[in-house]
Tab-separated table of C-alpha atoms in Angstrom:
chain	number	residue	atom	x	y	z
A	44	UNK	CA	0.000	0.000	0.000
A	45	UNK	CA	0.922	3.545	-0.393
A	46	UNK	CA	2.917	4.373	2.128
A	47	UNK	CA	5.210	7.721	3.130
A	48	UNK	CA	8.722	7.168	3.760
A	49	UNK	CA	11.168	9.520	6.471
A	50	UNK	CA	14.119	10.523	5.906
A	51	UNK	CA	16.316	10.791	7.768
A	52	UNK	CA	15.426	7.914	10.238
A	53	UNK	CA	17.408	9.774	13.353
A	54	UNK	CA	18.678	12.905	13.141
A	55	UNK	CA	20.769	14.646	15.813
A	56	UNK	CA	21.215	18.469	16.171
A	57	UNK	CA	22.393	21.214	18.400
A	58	UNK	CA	19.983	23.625	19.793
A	59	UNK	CA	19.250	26.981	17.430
A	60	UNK	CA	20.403	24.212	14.570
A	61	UNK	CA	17.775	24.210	11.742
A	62	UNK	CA	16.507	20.766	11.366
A	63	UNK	CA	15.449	19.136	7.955
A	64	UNK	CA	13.395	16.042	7.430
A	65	UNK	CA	12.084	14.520	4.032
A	66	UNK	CA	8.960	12.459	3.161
A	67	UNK	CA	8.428	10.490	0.104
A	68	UNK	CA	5.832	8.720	-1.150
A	69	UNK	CA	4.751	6.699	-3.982
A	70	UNK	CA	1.582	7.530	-5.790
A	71	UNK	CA	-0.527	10.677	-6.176
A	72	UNK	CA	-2.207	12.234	-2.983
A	73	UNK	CA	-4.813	14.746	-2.130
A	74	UNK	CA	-2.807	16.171	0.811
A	75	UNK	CA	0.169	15.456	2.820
A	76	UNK	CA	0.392	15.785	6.796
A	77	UNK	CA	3.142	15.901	8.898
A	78	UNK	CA	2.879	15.365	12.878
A	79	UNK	CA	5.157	15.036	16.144
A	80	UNK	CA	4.924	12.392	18.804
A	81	UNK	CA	6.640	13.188	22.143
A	82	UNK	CA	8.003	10.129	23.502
A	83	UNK	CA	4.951	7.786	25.096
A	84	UNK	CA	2.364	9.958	23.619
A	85	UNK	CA	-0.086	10.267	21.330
A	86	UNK	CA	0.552	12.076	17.828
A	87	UNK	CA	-0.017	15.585	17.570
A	88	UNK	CA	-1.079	17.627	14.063
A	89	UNK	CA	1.646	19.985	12.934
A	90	UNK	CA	0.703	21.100	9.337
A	91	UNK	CA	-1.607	19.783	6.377
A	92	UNK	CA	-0.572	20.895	2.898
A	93	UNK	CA	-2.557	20.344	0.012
A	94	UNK	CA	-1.249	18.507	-3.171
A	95	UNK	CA	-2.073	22.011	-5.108
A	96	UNK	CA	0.095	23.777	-2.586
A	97	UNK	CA	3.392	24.314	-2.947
A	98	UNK	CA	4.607	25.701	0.521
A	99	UNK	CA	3.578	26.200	4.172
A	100	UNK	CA	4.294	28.310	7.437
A	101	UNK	CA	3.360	27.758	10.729
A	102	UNK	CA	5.366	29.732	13.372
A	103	UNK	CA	9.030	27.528	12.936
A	104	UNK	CA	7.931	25.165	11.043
A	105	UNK	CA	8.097	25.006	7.190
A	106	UNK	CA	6.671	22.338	4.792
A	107	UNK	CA	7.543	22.551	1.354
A	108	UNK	CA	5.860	20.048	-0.992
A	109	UNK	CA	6.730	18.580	-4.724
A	110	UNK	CA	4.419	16.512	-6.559
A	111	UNK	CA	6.603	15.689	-9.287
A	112	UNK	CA	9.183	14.004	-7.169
A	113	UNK	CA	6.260	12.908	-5.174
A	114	UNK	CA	8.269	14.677	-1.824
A	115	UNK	CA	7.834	16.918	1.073
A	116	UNK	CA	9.942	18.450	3.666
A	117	UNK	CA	9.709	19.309	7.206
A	118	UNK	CA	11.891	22.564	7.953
A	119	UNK	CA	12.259	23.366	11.775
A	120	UNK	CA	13.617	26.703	11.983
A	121	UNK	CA	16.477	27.613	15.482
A	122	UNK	CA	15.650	24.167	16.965
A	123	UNK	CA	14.932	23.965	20.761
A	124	UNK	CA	15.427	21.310	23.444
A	125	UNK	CA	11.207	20.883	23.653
A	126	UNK	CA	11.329	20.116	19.847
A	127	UNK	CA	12.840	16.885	20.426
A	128	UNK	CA	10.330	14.064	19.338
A	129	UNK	CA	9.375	11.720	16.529
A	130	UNK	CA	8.049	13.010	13.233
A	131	UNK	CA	5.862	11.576	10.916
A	132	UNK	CA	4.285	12.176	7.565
A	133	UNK	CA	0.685	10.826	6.507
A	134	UNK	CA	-0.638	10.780	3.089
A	135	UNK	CA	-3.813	10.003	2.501
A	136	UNK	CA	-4.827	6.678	0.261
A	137	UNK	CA	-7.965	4.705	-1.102
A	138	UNK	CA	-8.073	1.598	-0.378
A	139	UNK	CA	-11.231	-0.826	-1.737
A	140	UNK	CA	-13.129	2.518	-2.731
A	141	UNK	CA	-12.194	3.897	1.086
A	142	UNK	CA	-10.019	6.709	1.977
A	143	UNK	CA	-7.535	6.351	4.940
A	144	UNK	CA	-4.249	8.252	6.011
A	145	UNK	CA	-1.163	6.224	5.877
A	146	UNK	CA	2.011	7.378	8.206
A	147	UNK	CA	5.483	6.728	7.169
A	148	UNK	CA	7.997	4.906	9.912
A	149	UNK	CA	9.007	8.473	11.211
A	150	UNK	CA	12.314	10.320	11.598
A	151	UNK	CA	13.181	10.985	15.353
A	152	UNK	CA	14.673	14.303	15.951
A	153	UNK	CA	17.033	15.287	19.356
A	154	UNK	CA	18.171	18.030	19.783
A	155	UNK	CA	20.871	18.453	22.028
A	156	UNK	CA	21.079	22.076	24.392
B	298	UNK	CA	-9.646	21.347	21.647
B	299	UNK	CA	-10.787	18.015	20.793
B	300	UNK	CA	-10.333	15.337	23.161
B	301	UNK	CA	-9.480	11.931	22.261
B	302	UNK	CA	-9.682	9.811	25.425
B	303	UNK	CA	-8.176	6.038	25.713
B	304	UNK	CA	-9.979	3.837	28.623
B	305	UNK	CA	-6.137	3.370	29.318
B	306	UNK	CA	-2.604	3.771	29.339
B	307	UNK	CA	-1.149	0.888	30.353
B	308	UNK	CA	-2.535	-2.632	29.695
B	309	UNK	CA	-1.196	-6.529	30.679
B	310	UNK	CA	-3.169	-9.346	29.637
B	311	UNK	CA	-3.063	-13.035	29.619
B	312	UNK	CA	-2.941	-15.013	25.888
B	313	UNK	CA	-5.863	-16.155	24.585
B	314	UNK	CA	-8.263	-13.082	26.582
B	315	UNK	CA	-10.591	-11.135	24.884
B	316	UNK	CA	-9.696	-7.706	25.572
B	317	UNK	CA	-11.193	-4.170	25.015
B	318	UNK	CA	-9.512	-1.413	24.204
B	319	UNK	CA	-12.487	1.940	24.746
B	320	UNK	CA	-11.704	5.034	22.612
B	321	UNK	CA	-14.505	8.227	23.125
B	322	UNK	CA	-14.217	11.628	21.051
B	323	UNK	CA	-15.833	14.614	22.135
B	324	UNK	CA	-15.817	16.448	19.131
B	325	UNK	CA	-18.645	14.991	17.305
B	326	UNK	CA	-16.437	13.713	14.284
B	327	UNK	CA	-17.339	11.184	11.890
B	328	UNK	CA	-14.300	9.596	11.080
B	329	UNK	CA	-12.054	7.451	13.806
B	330	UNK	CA	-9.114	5.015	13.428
B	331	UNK	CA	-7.211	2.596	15.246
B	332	UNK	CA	-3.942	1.976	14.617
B	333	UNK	CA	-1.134	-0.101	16.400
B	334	UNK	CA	2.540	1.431	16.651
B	335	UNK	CA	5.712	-1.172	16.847
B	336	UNK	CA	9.238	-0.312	16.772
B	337	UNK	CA	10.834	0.321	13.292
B	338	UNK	CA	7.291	-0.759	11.634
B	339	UNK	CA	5.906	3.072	12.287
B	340	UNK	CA	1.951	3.306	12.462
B	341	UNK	CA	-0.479	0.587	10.683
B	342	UNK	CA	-4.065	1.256	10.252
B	343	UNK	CA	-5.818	-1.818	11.809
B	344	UNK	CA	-9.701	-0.528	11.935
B	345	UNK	CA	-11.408	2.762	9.978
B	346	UNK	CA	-14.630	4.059	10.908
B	347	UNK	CA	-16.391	6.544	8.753
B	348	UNK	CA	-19.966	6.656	10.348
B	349	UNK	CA	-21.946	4.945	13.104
B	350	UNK	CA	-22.538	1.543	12.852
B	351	UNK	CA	-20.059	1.278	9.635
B	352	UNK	CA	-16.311	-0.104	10.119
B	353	UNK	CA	-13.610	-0.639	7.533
B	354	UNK	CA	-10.804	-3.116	7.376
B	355	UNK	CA	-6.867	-0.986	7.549
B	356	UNK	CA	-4.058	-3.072	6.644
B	357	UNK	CA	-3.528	-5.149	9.750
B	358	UNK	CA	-7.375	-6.580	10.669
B	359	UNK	CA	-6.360	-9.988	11.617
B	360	UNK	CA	-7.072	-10.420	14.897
B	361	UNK	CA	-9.137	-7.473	16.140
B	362	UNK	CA	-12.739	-6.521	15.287
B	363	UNK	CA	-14.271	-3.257	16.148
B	364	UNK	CA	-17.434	-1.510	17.297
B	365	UNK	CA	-19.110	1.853	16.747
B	366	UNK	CA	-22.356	1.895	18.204
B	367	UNK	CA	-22.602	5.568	19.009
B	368	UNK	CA	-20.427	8.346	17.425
B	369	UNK	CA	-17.951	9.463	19.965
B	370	UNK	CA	-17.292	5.556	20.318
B	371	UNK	CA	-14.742	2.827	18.775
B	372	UNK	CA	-13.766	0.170	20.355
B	373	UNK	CA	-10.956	-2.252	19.077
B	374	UNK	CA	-11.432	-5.731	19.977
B	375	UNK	CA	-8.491	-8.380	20.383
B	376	UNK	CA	-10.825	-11.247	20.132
B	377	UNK	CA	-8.182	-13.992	21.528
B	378	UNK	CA	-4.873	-12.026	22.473
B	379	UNK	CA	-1.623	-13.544	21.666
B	380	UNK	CA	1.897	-12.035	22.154
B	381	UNK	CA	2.462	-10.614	18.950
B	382	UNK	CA	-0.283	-8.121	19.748
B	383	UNK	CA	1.958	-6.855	22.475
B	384	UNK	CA	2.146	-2.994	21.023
B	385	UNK	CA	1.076	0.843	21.596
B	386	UNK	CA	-2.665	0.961	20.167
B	387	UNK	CA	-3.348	4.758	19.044
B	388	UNK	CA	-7.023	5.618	17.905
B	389	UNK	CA	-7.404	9.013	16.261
B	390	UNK	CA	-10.672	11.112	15.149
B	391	UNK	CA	-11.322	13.485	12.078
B	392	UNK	CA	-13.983	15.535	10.917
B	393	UNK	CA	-15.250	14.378	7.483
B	394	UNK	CA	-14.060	16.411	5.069
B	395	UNK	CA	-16.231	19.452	3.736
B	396	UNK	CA	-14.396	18.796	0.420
B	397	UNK	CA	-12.681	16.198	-1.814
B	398	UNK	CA	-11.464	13.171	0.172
B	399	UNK	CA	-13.113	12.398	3.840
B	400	UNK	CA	-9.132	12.450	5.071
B	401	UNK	CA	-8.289	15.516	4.412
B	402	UNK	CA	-8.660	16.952	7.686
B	403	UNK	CA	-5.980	16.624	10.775
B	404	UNK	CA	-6.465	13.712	13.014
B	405	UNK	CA	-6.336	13.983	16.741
B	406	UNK	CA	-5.201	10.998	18.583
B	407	UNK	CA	-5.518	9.984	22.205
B	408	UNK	CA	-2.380	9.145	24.212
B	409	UNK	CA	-2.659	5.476	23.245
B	410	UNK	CA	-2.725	1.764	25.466
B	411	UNK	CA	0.577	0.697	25.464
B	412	UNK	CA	-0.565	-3.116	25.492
B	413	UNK	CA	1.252	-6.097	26.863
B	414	UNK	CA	0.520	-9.931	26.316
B	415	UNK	CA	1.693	-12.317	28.339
């Protein structure tokens, strides 16, 4: 099945580091979302981008989005301590006529103060 | 803010028990999912749930059932449990969406049952 891919799978930084992760994915989508999970917790919404969209801002965080590389990217702007967590894409799929969201295996992001 | 509530957080059974796992939204959404998260497998979709009454196999069903008698309500069922369904169960809810696809709008998830079979 469809599924998004992470990359990188861990990624290590200093704080005020900007910190990069990539999604890809394999056939078209409607939208792509990316979420964090703090360790132990349930996942949390960060951003939705649509597959006509191009680009998105939300306070730090920066999603960029290609559909002809079938990619995304999570930008975290001057990384803090708090931001360490688990990130994940979703991308949504039919399955059987049925429309579900399918997460990739995540990329875990510390960041070191 | 939408509340996603798990019956609870931690979880030990015995193999071969039929256990419940309770999931209530307060938000009134249509949608609601269960998923089960492993190490290094990342989240699998196990159970969908578009509308009352109405449940959809994900890509791991084997195993569980569900039921959605009212709205805010989705319970996962482990009919007989064995030790490979020793995992972190996640449900999530969504508002239908208003346009296009019905998953097109964020999910919120509860803080998951971190399961263990014995």
């Amino acid at each position: 099945s469809q599924q998004g891919e992470e990359d990188p799978q861990a990624l290590s930084i200093q704080e005020g580091e900007n910190a990069t992760m990539n999604c890809s994915y394999k056939t078209s989508i409607n939208n792509l979302q990316w979420y964090r999970q703090n360790s132990g917790r349930g996942l949390v919404h960060l951003i939705l981008i649509r597959s006509n969209e191009r680009e998105k801002h939300s306070g730090r965080l920066r999603v960029t989005l290609d559909t002809s590389k079938k990619s995304s990217s999570l930008l975290i702007t001057a990384s803090r301590a708090a931001d360490t967590a688990s990130y994940f894409c979703a991308t949504d799929a039919t399955q059987g006529g049925s429309e579900k969201l399918v997460f990739g295996k995540g990329t875990k992001l510390t960041v070191n103060p | 803010d939408v509340k996603v509530t798990q019956s609870s957080r931690y979880l030990v059974k015995r193999t071969g028990e039929k256990v419940f796992l309770e999931c209530v939204q307060d938000m009134d959404h249509e949608n609601m999912f269960w998923y089960r998260q492993d190490p290094g497998l990342g989240l699998r979709l196990i159970y969908f749930s578009y509308d009352v009454k109405m449940k959809e196999k994900g890509d791991i069903p084997e195993g569980y059932s569900v039921s959605r008698e009212k709205k805010e309500r989705f319970s996962l069922i482990l009919e007989s449990a064995s030790t490979n369904q020793t995992s972190m169960y996640l449900c999530a809810s969504s508002p239908v969406g208003i346009i296009g696809p019905r998953v097109n709008s964020p999910l919120h998830f509860g803080n998951g049952t971190r399961l263990t079979v014995t």
